[in-house]
Short mmCIF file of C-alpha atoms in Angstrom, two decimals:
data_model
loop_
_atom_site.label_atom_id
_atom_site.label_comp_id
_atom_site.label_asym_id
_atom_site.label_seq_id
_atom_site.Cartn_x
_atom_site.Cartn_y
_atom_site.Cartn_z
CA UNK A 666 -43.19 -14.14 -131.47
CA UNK A 667 -41.02 -11.02 -131.34
CA UNK A 668 -37.96 -13.17 -132.10
CA UNK A 669 -39.68 -14.67 -135.16
CA UNK A 670 -40.68 -11.21 -136.39
CA UNK A 671 -37.13 -10.00 -135.87
CA UNK A 672 -35.76 -12.87 -137.96
CA UNK A 673 -38.28 -12.89 -140.82
CA UNK A 674 -39.57 -9.31 -140.63
CA UNK A 675 -43.03 -8.19 -139.72
CA UNK A 676 -45.92 -9.69 -141.71
CA UNK A 677 -46.69 -7.65 -144.82
CA UNK A 678 -43.46 -5.70 -144.49
CA UNK A 679 -41.49 -5.04 -147.67
CA UNK A 680 -38.28 -4.51 -145.71
CA UNK A 681 -36.05 -7.47 -145.01
CA UNK A 682 -35.30 -8.43 -141.45
CA UNK A 683 -32.22 -6.70 -139.98
CA UNK A 684 -30.09 -9.82 -140.52
CA UNK A 685 -31.16 -9.95 -144.16
CA UNK A 686 -29.84 -6.57 -145.26
CA UNK A 687 -26.95 -6.61 -147.68
CA UNK A 688 -24.58 -5.01 -145.18
CA UNK A 689 -25.25 -7.61 -142.50
CA UNK A 690 -26.30 -10.68 -144.50
CA UNK A 691 -26.04 -13.82 -142.39
CA UNK A 692 -22.97 -15.79 -143.30
CA UNK A 693 -23.82 -18.97 -141.47
CA UNK A 694 -21.84 -20.42 -138.64
CA UNK A 695 -18.36 -19.25 -137.78
CA UNK A 696 -15.75 -21.88 -138.53
CA UNK A 697 -13.51 -21.47 -135.50
CA UNK A 698 -14.07 -25.10 -134.45
CA UNK A 699 -12.78 -26.29 -137.85
CA UNK A 700 -9.75 -24.02 -137.56
CA UNK A 701 -8.98 -25.29 -134.04
CA UNK A 702 -9.49 -28.95 -134.98
CA UNK A 703 -7.15 -28.69 -137.97
CA UNK A 704 -4.58 -26.72 -135.95
CA UNK A 705 -4.70 -29.22 -133.07
CA UNK A 706 -4.28 -32.16 -135.45
CA UNK A 707 -1.35 -30.56 -137.31
CA UNK A 708 0.29 -29.54 -134.02
CA UNK A 709 -0.18 -32.97 -132.41
CA UNK A 710 1.22 -34.82 -135.45
CA UNK A 711 4.21 -32.48 -135.56
CA UNK A 712 4.87 -32.72 -131.83
CA UNK A 713 4.54 -36.51 -131.78
CA UNK A 714 6.77 -36.96 -134.84
CA UNK A 715 9.49 -34.73 -133.36
CA UNK A 716 9.37 -36.57 -130.04
CA UNK A 717 9.75 -39.85 -131.91
CA UNK A 718 12.61 -38.53 -134.03
CA UNK A 719 14.49 -37.19 -131.00
CA UNK A 720 13.99 -40.47 -129.10
CA UNK A 721 14.70 -42.94 -131.91
CA UNK A 722 16.63 -41.19 -134.68
CA UNK A 723 18.82 -38.50 -133.16
CA UNK A 724 22.49 -39.57 -132.94
CA UNK A 725 21.77 -42.53 -135.23
CA UNK A 726 22.39 -43.19 -138.90
CA UNK A 727 19.76 -41.88 -141.34
CA UNK A 728 16.92 -44.22 -142.27
CA UNK A 729 16.46 -44.72 -146.00
CA UNK A 730 12.81 -44.73 -147.04
CA UNK A 731 13.21 -44.64 -150.83
CA UNK A 732 16.92 -45.14 -151.43
CA UNK A 733 18.65 -41.83 -152.02
CA UNK A 734 15.35 -40.13 -152.88
CA UNK A 735 13.99 -39.90 -149.34
CA UNK A 736 15.66 -40.37 -145.98
CA UNK A 737 14.81 -39.66 -142.37
CA UNK A 738 17.63 -37.86 -140.59
CA UNK A 739 17.45 -35.88 -137.35
CA UNK A 740 18.92 -32.40 -137.53
CA UNK A 741 18.50 -29.26 -135.42
CA UNK A 742 17.89 -26.17 -137.51
CA UNK A 743 18.23 -22.77 -135.80
CA UNK A 744 17.38 -20.95 -139.05
CA UNK A 745 14.67 -21.03 -141.67
CA UNK A 746 14.29 -23.21 -144.76
CA UNK A 747 17.58 -24.38 -146.25
CA UNK A 748 19.30 -23.29 -143.02
CA UNK A 749 19.04 -19.63 -144.00
CA UNK A 750 19.35 -17.07 -141.21
CA UNK A 751 20.80 -19.28 -138.49
CA UNK A 752 21.81 -16.21 -136.50
CA UNK A 753 18.24 -14.86 -136.64
CA UNK A 754 16.47 -17.48 -134.54
CA UNK A 755 14.75 -14.89 -132.36
CA UNK A 756 13.39 -13.17 -135.49
CA UNK A 757 11.80 -16.44 -136.66
CA UNK A 758 10.35 -16.89 -133.19
CA UNK A 759 8.75 -13.43 -133.34
CA UNK A 760 7.43 -14.10 -136.86
CA UNK A 761 5.77 -17.33 -135.70
CA UNK A 762 4.22 -15.55 -132.72
CA UNK A 763 2.95 -12.77 -135.01
CA UNK A 764 1.38 -15.32 -137.38
CA UNK A 765 -0.49 -16.85 -134.45
CA UNK A 766 -1.82 -13.44 -133.35
CA UNK A 767 -2.91 -12.55 -136.90
CA UNK A 768 -4.75 -15.86 -137.28
CA UNK A 769 -6.51 -15.29 -133.95
CA UNK A 770 -7.69 -11.88 -135.19
CA UNK A 771 -8.90 -13.26 -138.52
CA UNK A 772 -10.73 -16.10 -136.75
CA UNK A 773 -13.23 -13.66 -135.28
CA UNK A 774 -14.64 -13.08 -138.78
CA UNK A 775 -14.09 -16.58 -140.18
CA UNK A 776 -17.13 -18.08 -141.93
CA UNK A 777 -15.42 -20.05 -144.72
CA UNK A 778 -14.56 -23.72 -144.11
CA UNK A 779 -11.73 -23.76 -146.72
CA UNK A 780 -10.18 -20.71 -145.06
CA UNK A 781 -10.60 -22.38 -141.66
CA UNK A 782 -8.65 -25.39 -142.94
CA UNK A 783 -5.92 -23.21 -144.46
CA UNK A 784 -5.55 -21.06 -141.36
CA UNK A 785 -5.68 -24.16 -139.15
CA UNK A 786 -2.74 -25.65 -141.06
CA UNK A 787 -0.80 -22.39 -140.69
CA UNK A 788 -1.65 -22.16 -136.99
CA UNK A 789 -0.72 -25.77 -136.25
CA UNK A 790 2.55 -25.46 -138.16
CA UNK A 791 3.46 -22.14 -136.56
CA UNK A 792 2.71 -23.56 -133.09
CA UNK A 793 4.81 -26.65 -133.84
CA UNK A 794 7.90 -24.69 -134.82
CA UNK A 795 7.30 -22.06 -132.12
CA UNK A 796 7.25 -24.83 -129.51
CA UNK A 797 10.72 -25.89 -130.67
CA UNK A 798 11.97 -22.29 -130.64
CA UNK A 799 10.70 -21.76 -127.09
CA UNK A 800 11.52 -25.08 -125.41
CA UNK A 801 14.45 -26.70 -127.22
CA UNK A 802 18.14 -25.97 -126.75
CA UNK A 803 20.10 -23.77 -126.80
CA UNK A 804 17.52 -21.77 -124.85
CA UNK A 805 14.29 -19.83 -124.52
CA UNK A 806 13.21 -18.17 -127.83
CA UNK A 807 16.41 -19.43 -129.48
CA UNK A 808 15.74 -23.16 -129.78
CA UNK A 809 16.57 -25.09 -132.91
CA UNK A 810 13.72 -26.72 -134.80
CA UNK A 811 13.83 -30.52 -135.22
CA UNK A 812 13.81 -31.36 -138.93
CA UNK A 813 13.88 -34.91 -140.23
CA UNK A 814 12.28 -35.41 -143.66
CA UNK A 815 15.16 -35.31 -146.15
CA UNK A 816 14.26 -35.59 -149.83
CA UNK A 817 17.19 -35.75 -152.24
CA UNK A 818 18.48 -32.34 -153.37
CA UNK A 819 16.09 -30.40 -151.12
CA UNK A 820 15.97 -28.89 -147.64
CA UNK A 821 15.32 -31.10 -144.63
CA UNK A 822 11.94 -30.24 -143.11
CA UNK A 823 9.30 -31.42 -140.64
CA UNK A 824 5.52 -31.83 -140.48
CA UNK A 825 5.03 -28.26 -139.18
CA UNK A 826 6.82 -26.94 -142.27
CA UNK A 827 4.58 -29.13 -144.45
CA UNK A 828 1.45 -27.79 -142.75
CA UNK A 829 2.63 -24.19 -143.25
CA UNK A 830 3.37 -24.74 -146.94
CA UNK A 831 0.05 -26.54 -147.56
CA UNK A 832 -1.89 -23.86 -145.67
CA UNK A 833 -0.11 -21.10 -147.58
CA UNK A 834 -0.76 -22.80 -150.93
CA UNK A 835 -4.44 -23.20 -150.05
CA UNK A 836 -4.66 -19.50 -149.15
CA UNK A 837 -3.19 -18.57 -152.55
CA UNK A 838 -5.73 -20.81 -154.32
CA UNK A 839 -8.63 -19.40 -152.30
CA UNK A 840 -7.48 -15.85 -153.00
CA UNK A 841 -7.24 -16.51 -156.75
CA UNK A 842 -10.74 -17.98 -156.65
CA UNK A 843 -12.00 -14.83 -154.93
CA UNK A 844 -13.09 -16.41 -151.64
CA UNK A 845 -12.57 -14.31 -148.52
CA UNK A 846 -12.30 -15.61 -144.94
CA UNK A 847 -15.71 -14.10 -144.16
CA UNK A 848 -17.30 -16.26 -146.87
CA UNK A 849 -17.84 -13.59 -149.49
CA UNK A 850 -16.89 -14.37 -153.08
CA UNK A 851 -15.49 -11.79 -155.49
CA UNK A 852 -16.18 -12.31 -159.18
CA UNK A 853 -13.51 -10.05 -160.65
#
């Protein structure tokens, strides 16, 4: 009975229950499971695709998917997009690790499913590329990322990069719509 009174307030009381006050309004269930499921899926797809590319495509001729518009070609990229910063591999490794830590901190207050999806995509992508940086040659924290999707007149990328871009785009959309990770909506 005390639990029921705590949740709905005491009978005849004009005050809302503690959870019902504006400062501590219940936001529903935290969405950490959604974040982890999306991250695990993005990470697994990236890891599996890179293993397949290294086993079947590396040291072979590119595979044409749509003529010159889209090819699959295995390359090792020590830098960022478009091969920028190839001498800064350790910096990109630290950035990926920082992104993972920031997402873990945000997850504690995550009550929005769209934000959970966006952050899950970022987390899965960051983990995918971080795995390459840690475990691939030339060595620990300096590994080159396996890229293989090669559209015409664009940078070669991988599924982790796609997850990061999609997650980032979703975060921009959510921010413009005024939705915060904690589920609150701003109407400005």
